[in-house]
Amino acid sequence: VSQSRYRHFLEQLLHVHLCEKNNWKSMEAPGYGKGFAMAQEEWVKILNIFDSFVQADKNVLLVGHDQIKSFVSPDQDAYNRYMIKLNQKSANLIVAKMDFVFFAQFETILKEDRVKDDRFRAVGTGKRVLRTSETPAWVAKNRFSLQPTIPMDEKIFTQLT
């Protein structure tokens, strides 16, 4: 397995498992999209296991990385947005299943640039925040009417249970 194994570890393990099980050299080996369709079936099994944890009053927290990708909207020009760094079909499946999908980032505010008239510059506050609602810039959601931005604090996770 290549170094990319550590970029999105669970997905990579799943792909390695499928390749070994089916004697494939890569996920593309079975033909256009078939390997990734089989991966989605495996994701459903994994999500079902997570459901059994939740039914046993355990919380499941998946942490992933993002990637900036072009998003083509049917009614607007394309724009860049932060997306979950997984195969897109798998990412869509996981997002649909979760009660919460947060986008974590350092808070940034715009300040007037006094050197240049009528301009603003982005300044980091040093605070970590969770974005809880989807915007054109990132994927996020919550099924419990949380504020769009909340402080990133371990207390928030105990409040959500």
Short mmCIF file of N, CA and C in Angstrom, two decimals:
data_model
loop_
_atom_site.label_atom_id
_atom_site.label_comp_id
_atom_site.label_asym_id
_atom_site.label_seq_id
_atom_site.Cartn_x
_atom_site.Cartn_y
_atom_site.Cartn_z
N VAL A 1 0.85 -1.17 0.00
CA VAL A 1 0.00 0.00 0.00
C VAL A 1 0.90 1.24 0.00
N SER A 2 0.53 2.20 -0.78
CA SER A 2 1.34 3.41 -0.92
C SER A 2 1.16 4.34 0.27
N GLN A 3 1.93 5.43 0.26
CA GLN A 3 1.83 6.43 1.32
C GLN A 3 0.44 7.04 1.40
N SER A 4 -0.32 7.01 0.30
CA SER A 4 -1.66 7.60 0.31
C SER A 4 -2.57 6.88 1.31
N ARG A 5 -2.15 5.73 1.79
CA ARG A 5 -2.91 4.97 2.78
C ARG A 5 -3.25 5.83 3.99
N TYR A 6 -2.38 6.73 4.34
CA TYR A 6 -2.59 7.52 5.55
C TYR A 6 -3.40 8.78 5.30
N ARG A 7 -3.70 9.11 4.08
CA ARG A 7 -4.49 10.30 3.79
C ARG A 7 -5.95 10.08 4.15
N HIS A 8 -6.48 8.97 3.78
CA HIS A 8 -7.86 8.62 4.12
C HIS A 8 -7.85 7.13 4.46
N PHE A 9 -7.47 6.88 5.69
CA PHE A 9 -7.08 5.56 6.14
C PHE A 9 -8.19 4.52 6.01
N LEU A 10 -9.37 4.77 6.50
CA LEU A 10 -10.42 3.76 6.47
C LEU A 10 -10.81 3.43 5.03
N GLU A 11 -10.95 4.44 4.21
CA GLU A 11 -11.29 4.18 2.81
C GLU A 11 -10.19 3.37 2.14
N GLN A 12 -8.95 3.70 2.41
CA GLN A 12 -7.84 2.97 1.79
C GLN A 12 -7.81 1.51 2.26
N LEU A 13 -8.05 1.29 3.54
CA LEU A 13 -8.11 -0.09 4.05
C LEU A 13 -9.22 -0.88 3.35
N LEU A 14 -10.34 -0.23 3.16
CA LEU A 14 -11.45 -0.87 2.47
C LEU A 14 -11.06 -1.23 1.03
N HIS A 15 -10.37 -0.33 0.35
CA HIS A 15 -9.94 -0.59 -1.03
C HIS A 15 -8.91 -1.71 -1.07
N VAL A 16 -7.96 -1.72 -0.14
CA VAL A 16 -6.97 -2.79 -0.08
C VAL A 16 -7.66 -4.13 0.15
N HIS A 17 -8.62 -4.14 1.07
CA HIS A 17 -9.38 -5.37 1.34
C HIS A 17 -10.06 -5.88 0.08
N LEU A 18 -10.73 -5.01 -0.65
CA LEU A 18 -11.43 -5.43 -1.86
C LEU A 18 -10.45 -5.92 -2.93
N CYS A 19 -9.34 -5.24 -3.08
CA CYS A 19 -8.34 -5.65 -4.09
C CYS A 19 -7.76 -7.01 -3.74
N GLU A 20 -7.43 -7.23 -2.47
CA GLU A 20 -6.88 -8.53 -2.07
C GLU A 20 -7.91 -9.64 -2.21
N LYS A 21 -9.13 -9.37 -1.79
CA LYS A 21 -10.21 -10.36 -1.84
C LYS A 21 -10.52 -10.79 -3.27
N ASN A 22 -10.45 -9.83 -4.20
CA ASN A 22 -10.82 -10.11 -5.59
C ASN A 22 -9.64 -10.24 -6.54
N ASN A 23 -8.43 -10.24 -5.99
CA ASN A 23 -7.21 -10.33 -6.81
C ASN A 23 -7.12 -9.23 -7.87
N TRP A 24 -7.47 -8.02 -7.48
CA TRP A 24 -7.37 -6.87 -8.37
C TRP A 24 -6.04 -6.17 -8.12
N LYS A 25 -5.50 -5.57 -9.16
CA LYS A 25 -4.31 -4.74 -8.99
C LYS A 25 -4.68 -3.36 -8.47
N SER A 26 -5.89 -2.91 -8.78
CA SER A 26 -6.36 -1.60 -8.32
C SER A 26 -7.89 -1.62 -8.30
N MET A 27 -8.46 -0.56 -7.77
CA MET A 27 -9.92 -0.45 -7.72
C MET A 27 -10.52 -0.29 -9.12
N GLU A 28 -9.72 0.10 -10.08
CA GLU A 28 -10.21 0.25 -11.45
C GLU A 28 -10.23 -1.06 -12.22
N ALA A 29 -9.60 -2.11 -11.68
CA ALA A 29 -9.44 -3.37 -12.39
C ALA A 29 -10.75 -4.01 -12.86
N PRO A 30 -11.83 -4.01 -12.07
CA PRO A 30 -13.04 -4.70 -12.53
C PRO A 30 -13.81 -3.97 -13.63
N GLY A 31 -13.39 -2.80 -14.00
CA GLY A 31 -14.08 -2.06 -15.04
C GLY A 31 -14.61 -0.75 -14.51
N TYR A 32 -15.06 0.08 -15.40
CA TYR A 32 -15.44 1.45 -15.09
C TYR A 32 -16.40 1.55 -13.91
N GLY A 33 -15.90 2.02 -12.78
CA GLY A 33 -16.73 2.31 -11.61
C GLY A 33 -17.17 1.12 -10.79
N LYS A 34 -16.94 -0.12 -11.28
CA LYS A 34 -17.45 -1.29 -10.56
C LYS A 34 -16.76 -1.50 -9.22
N GLY A 35 -15.46 -1.26 -9.15
CA GLY A 35 -14.74 -1.42 -7.90
C GLY A 35 -15.25 -0.44 -6.85
N PHE A 36 -15.49 0.79 -7.27
CA PHE A 36 -15.98 1.80 -6.33
C PHE A 36 -17.43 1.55 -5.93
N ALA A 37 -18.22 0.94 -6.84
CA ALA A 37 -19.59 0.55 -6.48
C ALA A 37 -19.56 -0.54 -5.42
N MET A 38 -18.61 -1.46 -5.53
CA MET A 38 -18.46 -2.50 -4.51
C MET A 38 -17.98 -1.89 -3.20
N ALA A 39 -17.15 -0.86 -3.30
CA ALA A 39 -16.69 -0.17 -2.09
C ALA A 39 -17.87 0.47 -1.37
N GLN A 40 -18.81 1.01 -2.12
CA GLN A 40 -20.00 1.60 -1.48
C GLN A 40 -20.78 0.54 -0.71
N GLU A 41 -20.87 -0.66 -1.27
CA GLU A 41 -21.55 -1.75 -0.55
C GLU A 41 -20.84 -2.05 0.77
N GLU A 42 -19.52 -1.98 0.76
CA GLU A 42 -18.75 -2.20 1.98
C GLU A 42 -18.96 -1.06 2.98
N TRP A 43 -19.06 0.16 2.47
CA TRP A 43 -19.34 1.30 3.35
C TRP A 43 -20.68 1.11 4.05
N VAL A 44 -21.68 0.59 3.33
CA VAL A 44 -22.99 0.35 3.95
C VAL A 44 -22.84 -0.63 5.10
N LYS A 45 -22.02 -1.67 4.93
CA LYS A 45 -21.78 -2.62 6.02
C LYS A 45 -21.11 -1.93 7.21
N ILE A 46 -20.13 -1.09 6.94
CA ILE A 46 -19.44 -0.37 8.01
C ILE A 46 -20.41 0.56 8.74
N LEU A 47 -21.23 1.27 7.99
CA LEU A 47 -22.20 2.18 8.61
C LEU A 47 -23.22 1.41 9.45
N ASN A 48 -23.57 0.20 9.02
CA ASN A 48 -24.47 -0.63 9.81
C ASN A 48 -23.82 -1.04 11.13
N ILE A 49 -22.52 -1.30 11.10
CA ILE A 49 -21.79 -1.61 12.34
C ILE A 49 -21.82 -0.39 13.26
N PHE A 50 -21.61 0.79 12.68
CA PHE A 50 -21.68 2.02 13.48
C PHE A 50 -23.07 2.19 14.08
N ASP A 51 -24.10 1.84 13.32
CA ASP A 51 -25.47 1.92 13.84
C ASP A 51 -25.64 1.03 15.08
N SER A 52 -25.02 -0.15 15.06
CA SER A 52 -25.13 -1.04 16.22
C SER A 52 -24.46 -0.42 17.44
N PHE A 53 -23.37 0.33 17.24
CA PHE A 53 -22.75 1.05 18.35
C PHE A 53 -23.70 2.10 18.91
N VAL A 54 -24.34 2.84 18.02
CA VAL A 54 -25.26 3.89 18.45
C VAL A 54 -26.43 3.28 19.22
N GLN A 55 -26.94 2.16 18.74
CA GLN A 55 -28.03 1.48 19.44
C GLN A 55 -27.61 1.00 20.82
N ALA A 56 -26.30 0.80 21.03
CA ALA A 56 -25.77 0.40 22.34
C ALA A 56 -25.35 1.63 23.15
N ASP A 57 -25.91 2.79 22.79
CA ASP A 57 -25.62 4.06 23.47
C ASP A 57 -24.16 4.49 23.41
N LYS A 58 -23.51 4.17 22.31
CA LYS A 58 -22.14 4.62 22.07
C LYS A 58 -22.17 5.66 20.96
N ASN A 59 -21.29 6.61 21.05
CA ASN A 59 -21.17 7.61 19.99
C ASN A 59 -20.10 7.19 19.00
N VAL A 60 -20.32 7.50 17.76
CA VAL A 60 -19.36 7.22 16.71
C VAL A 60 -18.94 8.55 16.11
N LEU A 61 -17.66 8.80 16.10
CA LEU A 61 -17.12 10.04 15.56
C LEU A 61 -16.14 9.70 14.46
N LEU A 62 -16.45 10.12 13.26
CA LEU A 62 -15.54 9.94 12.12
C LEU A 62 -14.85 11.27 11.88
N VAL A 63 -13.55 11.23 11.75
CA VAL A 63 -12.78 12.44 11.50
C VAL A 63 -12.11 12.27 10.14
N GLY A 64 -12.25 13.25 9.30
CA GLY A 64 -11.66 13.16 7.97
C GLY A 64 -11.01 14.45 7.56
N HIS A 65 -10.38 14.39 6.43
CA HIS A 65 -9.73 15.56 5.87
C HIS A 65 -10.59 16.14 4.76
N ASP A 66 -10.24 17.34 4.35
CA ASP A 66 -10.97 17.97 3.26
C ASP A 66 -10.06 18.11 2.05
N GLN A 67 -10.68 18.43 0.96
CA GLN A 67 -9.97 18.78 -0.26
C GLN A 67 -10.78 19.87 -0.94
N ILE A 68 -10.09 20.74 -1.62
CA ILE A 68 -10.79 21.78 -2.36
C ILE A 68 -11.03 21.26 -3.77
N LYS A 69 -12.31 21.23 -4.15
CA LYS A 69 -12.69 20.73 -5.47
C LYS A 69 -13.64 21.72 -6.13
N SER A 70 -13.63 21.67 -7.42
CA SER A 70 -14.57 22.49 -8.18
C SER A 70 -15.95 21.88 -8.06
N PHE A 71 -16.93 22.71 -7.78
CA PHE A 71 -18.32 22.27 -7.67
C PHE A 71 -19.09 22.90 -8.82
N VAL A 72 -19.72 22.07 -9.63
CA VAL A 72 -20.47 22.56 -10.77
C VAL A 72 -21.94 22.52 -10.42
N SER A 73 -22.50 23.70 -10.24
CA SER A 73 -23.91 23.82 -9.91
C SER A 73 -24.71 23.92 -11.20
N PRO A 74 -25.88 23.30 -11.26
CA PRO A 74 -26.66 23.36 -12.49
C PRO A 74 -27.21 24.75 -12.80
N ASP A 75 -27.28 25.62 -11.78
CA ASP A 75 -27.88 26.93 -12.01
C ASP A 75 -26.92 28.10 -11.81
N GLN A 76 -25.63 27.81 -11.61
CA GLN A 76 -24.64 28.87 -11.40
C GLN A 76 -23.33 28.47 -12.06
N ASP A 77 -22.40 29.41 -12.09
CA ASP A 77 -21.06 29.09 -12.54
C ASP A 77 -20.40 28.17 -11.52
N ALA A 78 -19.42 27.40 -11.97
CA ALA A 78 -18.68 26.51 -11.08
C ALA A 78 -17.89 27.34 -10.06
N TYR A 79 -17.70 26.79 -8.89
CA TYR A 79 -16.91 27.43 -7.85
C TYR A 79 -16.21 26.36 -7.03
N ASN A 80 -15.20 26.76 -6.27
CA ASN A 80 -14.47 25.83 -5.43
C ASN A 80 -15.15 25.72 -4.07
N ARG A 81 -15.06 24.52 -3.50
CA ARG A 81 -15.59 24.32 -2.16
C ARG A 81 -14.81 23.21 -1.47
N TYR A 82 -14.83 23.24 -0.15
CA TYR A 82 -14.21 22.18 0.62
C TYR A 82 -15.13 20.97 0.57
N MET A 83 -14.55 19.83 0.20
CA MET A 83 -15.31 18.59 0.13
C MET A 83 -14.58 17.54 0.97
N ILE A 84 -15.30 16.52 1.39
CA ILE A 84 -14.70 15.44 2.16
C ILE A 84 -13.76 14.66 1.25
N LYS A 85 -12.57 14.37 1.75
CA LYS A 85 -11.54 13.74 0.95
C LYS A 85 -11.75 12.23 0.91
N LEU A 86 -12.77 11.84 0.17
CA LEU A 86 -13.12 10.45 -0.09
C LEU A 86 -13.62 10.36 -1.52
N ASN A 87 -13.76 9.15 -2.01
CA ASN A 87 -14.45 8.96 -3.28
C ASN A 87 -15.80 9.66 -3.15
N GLN A 88 -16.19 10.44 -4.12
CA GLN A 88 -17.37 11.29 -3.97
C GLN A 88 -18.65 10.51 -3.69
N LYS A 89 -18.83 9.37 -4.32
CA LYS A 89 -20.04 8.59 -4.06
C LYS A 89 -20.06 8.06 -2.63
N SER A 90 -18.90 7.64 -2.14
CA SER A 90 -18.81 7.18 -0.76
C SER A 90 -19.05 8.34 0.20
N ALA A 91 -18.47 9.49 -0.10
CA ALA A 91 -18.67 10.67 0.75
C ALA A 91 -20.15 11.03 0.82
N ASN A 92 -20.84 11.00 -0.32
CA ASN A 92 -22.28 11.32 -0.34
C ASN A 92 -23.08 10.33 0.51
N LEU A 93 -22.73 9.07 0.44
CA LEU A 93 -23.40 8.03 1.22
C LEU A 93 -23.22 8.30 2.72
N ILE A 94 -22.00 8.59 3.12
CA ILE A 94 -21.70 8.82 4.53
C ILE A 94 -22.40 10.08 5.04
N VAL A 95 -22.34 11.16 4.27
CA VAL A 95 -22.99 12.40 4.68
C VAL A 95 -24.49 12.19 4.84
N ALA A 96 -25.10 11.46 3.93
CA ALA A 96 -26.54 11.21 4.01
C ALA A 96 -26.91 10.45 5.27
N LYS A 97 -26.05 9.58 5.72
CA LYS A 97 -26.34 8.72 6.88
C LYS A 97 -26.13 9.43 8.22
N MET A 98 -25.23 10.38 8.29
CA MET A 98 -24.85 10.99 9.56
C MET A 98 -25.89 12.00 10.05
N ASP A 99 -26.02 12.12 11.37
CA ASP A 99 -26.87 13.15 11.97
C ASP A 99 -26.16 14.51 11.95
N PHE A 100 -24.83 14.47 12.08
CA PHE A 100 -24.03 15.69 12.09
C PHE A 100 -22.86 15.53 11.12
N VAL A 101 -22.60 16.55 10.37
CA VAL A 101 -21.37 16.65 9.60
C VAL A 101 -20.87 18.07 9.83
N PHE A 102 -19.76 18.17 10.52
CA PHE A 102 -19.22 19.49 10.85
C PHE A 102 -17.99 19.76 10.00
N PHE A 103 -17.80 21.03 9.69
CA PHE A 103 -16.58 21.47 9.03
C PHE A 103 -15.81 22.28 10.06
N ALA A 104 -14.64 21.77 10.45
CA ALA A 104 -13.82 22.43 11.47
C ALA A 104 -12.80 23.33 10.81
N GLN A 105 -12.63 24.52 11.38
CA GLN A 105 -11.63 25.43 10.84
C GLN A 105 -11.27 26.47 11.90
N PHE A 106 -10.18 27.16 11.65
CA PHE A 106 -9.85 28.30 12.48
C PHE A 106 -10.72 29.46 12.01
N GLU A 107 -11.30 30.16 12.94
CA GLU A 107 -12.17 31.29 12.62
C GLU A 107 -11.37 32.39 11.93
N THR A 108 -11.96 32.96 10.92
CA THR A 108 -11.36 34.07 10.17
C THR A 108 -12.37 35.20 10.10
N ILE A 109 -11.90 36.40 10.33
CA ILE A 109 -12.77 37.57 10.20
C ILE A 109 -12.14 38.53 9.19
N LEU A 110 -12.96 39.40 8.65
CA LEU A 110 -12.47 40.42 7.73
C LEU A 110 -12.30 41.73 8.48
N LYS A 111 -11.15 42.35 8.28
CA LYS A 111 -10.87 43.65 8.90
C LYS A 111 -10.54 44.63 7.80
N GLU A 112 -10.91 45.87 8.07
CA GLU A 112 -10.53 46.91 7.12
C GLU A 112 -9.02 47.03 7.05
N ASP A 113 -8.53 47.17 5.85
CA ASP A 113 -7.10 47.38 5.65
C ASP A 113 -6.88 48.88 5.58
N ARG A 114 -6.36 49.46 6.62
CA ARG A 114 -6.23 50.92 6.70
C ARG A 114 -5.18 51.45 5.74
N VAL A 115 -4.31 50.59 5.27
CA VAL A 115 -3.28 51.04 4.32
C VAL A 115 -3.91 51.24 2.94
N LYS A 116 -4.85 50.37 2.60
CA LYS A 116 -5.49 50.43 1.29
C LYS A 116 -6.98 50.72 1.50
N ASP A 117 -7.41 51.83 0.99
CA ASP A 117 -8.81 52.23 1.14
C ASP A 117 -9.75 51.21 0.53
N ASP A 118 -10.91 51.06 1.16
CA ASP A 118 -12.00 50.21 0.67
C ASP A 118 -11.60 48.75 0.46
N ARG A 119 -10.62 48.29 1.20
CA ARG A 119 -10.23 46.89 1.10
C ARG A 119 -10.30 46.25 2.48
N PHE A 120 -10.48 44.96 2.46
CA PHE A 120 -10.50 44.18 3.68
C PHE A 120 -9.47 43.08 3.56
N ARG A 121 -9.02 42.60 4.71
CA ARG A 121 -8.10 41.47 4.70
C ARG A 121 -8.59 40.45 5.72
N ALA A 122 -8.32 39.20 5.44
CA ALA A 122 -8.72 38.13 6.34
C ALA A 122 -7.70 38.03 7.47
N VAL A 123 -8.21 37.91 8.70
CA VAL A 123 -7.37 37.80 9.88
C VAL A 123 -7.88 36.62 10.71
N GLY A 124 -6.98 35.74 11.10
CA GLY A 124 -7.35 34.61 11.94
C GLY A 124 -7.51 35.05 13.39
N THR A 125 -8.52 34.53 14.08
CA THR A 125 -8.73 34.87 15.48
C THR A 125 -7.99 33.90 16.41
N GLY A 126 -7.55 32.77 15.87
CA GLY A 126 -6.91 31.75 16.69
C GLY A 126 -7.90 30.79 17.32
N LYS A 127 -9.19 31.06 17.16
CA LYS A 127 -10.23 30.19 17.73
C LYS A 127 -10.61 29.11 16.71
N ARG A 128 -10.80 27.90 17.22
CA ARG A 128 -11.30 26.82 16.36
C ARG A 128 -12.82 26.82 16.45
N VAL A 129 -13.47 26.68 15.30
CA VAL A 129 -14.93 26.65 15.27
C VAL A 129 -15.40 25.48 14.42
N LEU A 130 -16.65 25.10 14.65
CA LEU A 130 -17.31 24.08 13.84
C LEU A 130 -18.41 24.75 13.05
N ARG A 131 -18.41 24.53 11.76
CA ARG A 131 -19.50 24.99 10.91
C ARG A 131 -20.50 23.84 10.83
N THR A 132 -21.74 24.13 11.13
CA THR A 132 -22.75 23.08 11.26
C THR A 132 -23.79 23.07 10.14
N SER A 133 -23.71 24.05 9.26
CA SER A 133 -24.66 24.15 8.15
C SER A 133 -23.91 24.30 6.84
N GLU A 134 -24.44 23.71 5.83
CA GLU A 134 -23.80 23.76 4.52
C GLU A 134 -23.86 25.16 3.94
N THR A 135 -22.80 25.53 3.27
CA THR A 135 -22.73 26.78 2.51
C THR A 135 -22.08 26.44 1.17
N PRO A 136 -22.01 27.38 0.25
CA PRO A 136 -21.29 27.10 -0.98
C PRO A 136 -19.81 26.78 -0.73
N ALA A 137 -19.26 27.16 0.41
CA ALA A 137 -17.84 26.95 0.68
C ALA A 137 -17.52 25.57 1.25
N TRP A 138 -18.46 24.91 1.95
CA TRP A 138 -18.15 23.63 2.59
C TRP A 138 -19.39 22.78 2.74
N VAL A 139 -19.15 21.49 2.97
CA VAL A 139 -20.20 20.52 3.24
C VAL A 139 -20.34 20.43 4.76
N ALA A 140 -21.55 20.57 5.26
CA ALA A 140 -21.84 20.43 6.68
C ALA A 140 -23.34 20.24 6.83
N LYS A 141 -23.74 19.67 7.95
CA LYS A 141 -25.17 19.54 8.23
C LYS A 141 -25.37 19.17 9.68
N ASN A 142 -26.57 19.40 10.17
CA ASN A 142 -26.96 18.89 11.47
C ASN A 142 -28.47 18.77 11.48
N ARG A 143 -28.96 17.78 12.18
CA ARG A 143 -30.40 17.52 12.24
C ARG A 143 -31.03 18.05 13.52
N PHE A 144 -30.31 18.94 14.23
CA PHE A 144 -30.79 19.39 15.52
C PHE A 144 -30.79 20.91 15.66
N SER A 145 -30.92 21.62 14.59
CA SER A 145 -31.05 23.08 14.60
C SER A 145 -29.96 23.80 15.40
N LEU A 146 -28.74 23.36 15.27
CA LEU A 146 -27.62 24.05 15.91
C LEU A 146 -27.36 25.37 15.21
N GLN A 147 -26.72 26.29 15.91
CA GLN A 147 -26.29 27.54 15.30
C GLN A 147 -25.34 27.20 14.15
N PRO A 148 -25.27 28.04 13.12
CA PRO A 148 -24.40 27.74 11.97
C PRO A 148 -22.91 27.64 12.33
N THR A 149 -22.49 28.36 13.37
CA THR A 149 -21.10 28.30 13.82
C THR A 149 -21.11 28.14 15.34
N ILE A 150 -20.37 27.15 15.83
CA ILE A 150 -20.25 26.93 17.26
C ILE A 150 -18.78 26.76 17.62
N PRO A 151 -18.41 27.08 18.86
CA PRO A 151 -17.01 26.88 19.26
C PRO A 151 -16.64 25.40 19.20
N MET A 152 -15.42 25.12 18.78
CA MET A 152 -14.95 23.74 18.77
C MET A 152 -14.40 23.42 20.16
N ASP A 153 -15.21 22.69 20.89
CA ASP A 153 -14.90 22.41 22.29
C ASP A 153 -15.43 21.00 22.58
N GLU A 154 -14.70 20.23 23.36
CA GLU A 154 -15.13 18.87 23.66
C GLU A 154 -16.50 18.85 24.33
N LYS A 155 -16.90 19.92 25.00
CA LYS A 155 -18.20 19.98 25.65
C LYS A 155 -19.35 19.87 24.65
N ILE A 156 -19.14 20.35 23.45
CA ILE A 156 -20.21 20.29 22.44
C ILE A 156 -20.59 18.86 22.14
N PHE A 157 -19.63 17.95 22.16
CA PHE A 157 -19.92 16.56 21.84
C PHE A 157 -20.72 15.86 22.94
N THR A 158 -20.53 16.27 24.18
CA THR A 158 -21.33 15.70 25.27
C THR A 158 -22.75 16.27 25.24
N GLN A 159 -22.91 17.49 24.76
CA GLN A 159 -24.23 18.10 24.67
C GLN A 159 -25.07 17.49 23.56
N LEU A 160 -24.43 16.89 22.55
CA LEU A 160 -25.13 16.36 21.40
C LEU A 160 -25.68 14.97 21.64
N THR A 161 -25.32 14.34 22.73
CA THR A 161 -25.76 12.96 22.96
C THR A 161 -27.06 12.91 23.71
#
